[in-house]
Coordinates of C-alpha atoms in Angstrom, one line a residue:
M703 CA 81.3 80.4 66.1
T704 CA 77.9 79.3 64.9
S705 CA 74.9 81.4 63.8
T706 CA 72.0 78.9 64.2
L707 CA 70.9 76.3 66.7
R708 CA 69.0 73.0 66.2
A709 CA 67.7 73.0 69.8
D710 CA 64.6 75.1 70.7
G711 CA 65.2 77.6 73.5
R712 CA 62.9 79.4 75.8
Q713 CA 63.9 82.4 77.9
I714 CA 63.0 82.5 81.6
M715 CA 63.4 85.7 83.7
I716 CA 64.4 85.0 87.3
D717 CA 64.5 87.6 90.1
A718 CA 68.0 87.1 91.7
N719 CA 68.5 89.4 94.6
G720 CA 66.4 92.1 93.0
V721 CA 68.1 91.8 89.6
P722 CA 66.2 90.2 86.7
I723 CA 68.4 87.4 85.3
A724 CA 67.7 86.0 81.8
V725 CA 68.1 82.2 81.5
T726 CA 67.6 80.4 78.2
E727 CA 66.5 76.7 78.6
Y728 CA 67.2 74.2 75.9
A729 CA 65.4 70.9 76.5
A730 CA 66.0 68.9 73.4
A731 CA 66.9 65.9 75.5
G732 CA 63.6 66.0 77.4
R733 CA 62.6 67.0 80.9
A734 CA 64.2 63.9 82.5
A735 CA 67.7 64.7 81.4
P736 CA 70.2 66.1 84.0
P737 CA 70.7 69.8 84.2
V738 CA 73.7 71.7 83.0
V739 CA 74.1 75.5 83.8
L740 CA 76.3 77.5 81.5
L741 CA 78.0 80.7 82.7
H742 CA 79.7 82.9 80.1
G743 CA 82.7 85.1 80.3
I744 CA 83.0 88.8 81.0
G745 CA 81.4 91.1 78.3
S746 CA 79.6 88.2 76.7
R747 CA 76.2 86.5 77.0
A748 CA 74.4 83.2 76.8
Q749 CA 74.8 83.1 73.0
S750 CA 78.5 82.5 73.4
W751 CA 77.6 78.9 74.2
W752 CA 75.9 78.3 70.8
P753 CA 78.9 76.3 69.4
V754 CA 78.3 73.6 72.0
T755 CA 74.6 74.1 72.9
D756 CA 73.2 71.6 70.4
S757 CA 75.6 68.8 71.5
L758 CA 74.9 69.4 75.2
A759 CA 71.1 69.6 74.6
D760 CA 71.2 66.1 73.1
R761 CA 72.0 64.8 76.6
F762 CA 71.1 67.4 79.1
R763 CA 68.6 70.1 80.0
V764 CA 70.7 73.1 79.3
Y765 CA 70.3 76.5 81.1
A766 CA 72.4 79.3 79.5
V767 CA 72.6 82.3 81.8
D768 CA 73.0 85.9 80.9
L769 CA 75.0 87.1 84.0
R770 CA 73.8 90.4 85.7
G771 CA 75.0 93.3 83.6
H772 CA 75.1 91.3 80.4
G773 CA 72.8 90.4 77.6
S774 CA 69.1 90.5 78.5
S775 CA 69.6 90.5 82.2
G776 CA 69.2 93.5 84.5
K777 CA 72.0 96.1 84.6
P778 CA 72.2 97.7 88.0
E779 CA 74.6 100.5 88.7
Q780 CA 76.7 98.3 91.0
G781 CA 76.9 94.8 92.3
Y782 CA 79.4 93.2 89.9
L783 CA 81.8 91.5 92.3
F784 CA 82.3 87.7 92.3
E785 CA 80.1 87.3 95.4
D786 CA 77.2 89.1 93.7
Y787 CA 77.3 86.7 90.8
A788 CA 77.7 83.7 93.1
A789 CA 74.5 84.8 95.0
D790 CA 72.7 85.1 91.7
L791 CA 73.7 81.5 90.8
D792 CA 72.2 80.4 94.1
A793 CA 68.9 82.1 93.3
I794 CA 68.9 80.6 89.8
L795 CA 69.3 77.1 91.1
D796 CA 66.8 77.6 93.8
T797 CA 64.2 79.1 91.6
L798 CA 64.6 76.4 88.9
A799 CA 64.8 73.7 91.6
L800 CA 67.9 72.2 90.0
E801 CA 69.3 69.4 92.1
E802 CA 72.9 68.4 91.6
P803 CA 73.4 70.5 88.5
R804 CA 76.5 70.3 86.3
I805 CA 77.9 73.8 86.1
V806 CA 80.2 74.9 83.2
G807 CA 81.9 78.3 83.5
A808 CA 84.1 80.1 81.1
S809 CA 86.6 82.8 82.4
L810 CA 84.4 85.0 84.6
G811 CA 81.9 82.2 84.7
A812 CA 84.6 79.8 85.9
L813 CA 85.6 82.1 88.7
I814 CA 82.0 82.5 89.7
T815 CA 81.6 78.7 89.7
L816 CA 84.7 78.3 92.0
I817 CA 83.5 80.9 94.5
W818 CA 80.0 79.5 94.5
A819 CA 81.2 75.9 94.9
S820 CA 83.7 76.7 97.7
A821 CA 80.8 77.8 99.8
R822 CA 78.5 74.9 98.8
P823 CA 80.6 71.8 98.6
G824 CA 78.7 68.9 97.3
R825 CA 75.7 70.7 95.8
A826 CA 76.8 70.4 92.2
A827 CA 77.2 67.0 90.5
A828 CA 80.2 68.3 88.5
L829 CA 82.1 71.5 87.7
V830 CA 83.8 72.3 84.4
L831 CA 86.1 75.3 84.4
E832 CA 87.3 76.9 81.2
D833 CA 90.1 79.5 81.4
P834 CA 89.7 80.7 85.0
S835 CA 92.3 83.4 85.9
L836 CA 93.3 82.1 89.3
R837 CA 95.9 84.9 89.9
T838 CA 95.6 88.6 89.2
Q839 CA 98.1 89.1 86.4
P840 CA 99.6 92.6 85.6
E841 CA 98.1 92.4 82.1
I842 CA 94.6 92.0 83.4
L843 CA 94.3 95.7 84.1
G844 CA 95.1 96.4 80.5
A845 CA 92.4 93.9 79.4
F846 CA 89.9 95.7 81.6
D847 CA 90.9 99.0 79.9
G848 CA 90.4 97.4 76.5
W849 CA 87.0 96.1 77.4
Q850 CA 85.9 99.5 78.8
A851 CA 87.0 101.1 75.5
L852 CA 85.0 98.5 73.4
V853 CA 81.8 98.9 75.5
A854 CA 81.9 102.7 74.8
L855 CA 82.1 102.2 71.0
P856 CA 79.1 102.4 68.6
L857 CA 78.0 99.0 67.6
A858 CA 79.3 99.3 64.0
D859 CA 82.8 100.3 65.3
A860 CA 82.9 97.4 67.7
A861 CA 81.9 95.0 64.9
A862 CA 84.7 96.4 62.7
W863 CA 87.2 95.9 65.6
Y864 CA 86.2 92.3 65.9
H865 CA 86.4 91.8 62.2
Q866 CA 89.9 93.2 62.2
Q867 CA 91.1 91.2 65.2
Y868 CA 89.4 87.9 64.1
P869 CA 89.3 87.9 60.3
D870 CA 88.2 84.2 60.2
W871 CA 84.9 85.1 62.0
S872 CA 81.8 85.6 59.8
E873 CA 80.4 89.1 59.6
E874 CA 77.4 87.8 61.6
D875 CA 79.6 86.5 64.4
C876 CA 81.5 89.8 64.5
W877 CA 78.2 91.7 64.9
R878 CA 76.9 89.3 67.5
R879 CA 80.0 89.6 69.6
A880 CA 79.9 93.4 69.2
E881 CA 76.3 93.5 70.4
A882 CA 77.3 91.4 73.4
I883 CA 80.2 93.7 74.5
T884 CA 78.4 97.0 73.7
S885 CA 75.3 96.0 75.7
T886 CA 77.3 95.1 78.8
A887 CA 76.9 97.5 81.7
P888 CA 80.1 99.6 82.1
G889 CA 80.0 98.9 85.9
V890 CA 80.9 95.2 85.1
F891 CA 84.4 96.2 84.0
A892 CA 84.8 99.1 86.5
E893 CA 84.1 97.1 89.7
L894 CA 86.1 94.1 88.7
R895 CA 89.0 96.2 87.5
A896 CA 89.0 98.0 90.8
A897 CA 89.0 94.7 92.7
A898 CA 91.8 93.4 90.6
E899 CA 93.9 96.5 91.1
A900 CA 93.4 96.3 94.9
A901 CA 94.3 92.6 95.1

């Protein structure tokens, strides 16, 4: 993980279906560069892209999204199914007037990207999918239970858990990851867990 960025970012708030969505734009490459939209995984936030943000910003206009229920975005009581996130992605692209964006999604972000793209073939210039879970595995329910336990922890306890699980991470990285998970709306995990269990 990395703690600092070379590229300057500015946060934009976008109303997506009644939910404020935080998008950080990095424009080190200039306004004429093609756009890349980054969608993080569950229980994370836009900062999870920091290890690659500078490299991408050298060539693209980068838009790192805090998905609904995550980071600085709105946290409604419900509305955390894949279709809700895909509708948000539509609103983000429309509001920013991004033509033929490249969309990069990790885990939950990858599934959102697939669902969005399947209904809008040809709108994106390219898709990059990192670790999409294309089938509901039995162990996913246990993963949801673990995330629900982490989100309920005090920040310091979550940071200690990450430090124990990932001893190579810096203390700052453990705290940043703990801040991301503990600030995630509990409904994110509850709704997707219920959907996975019903599948």
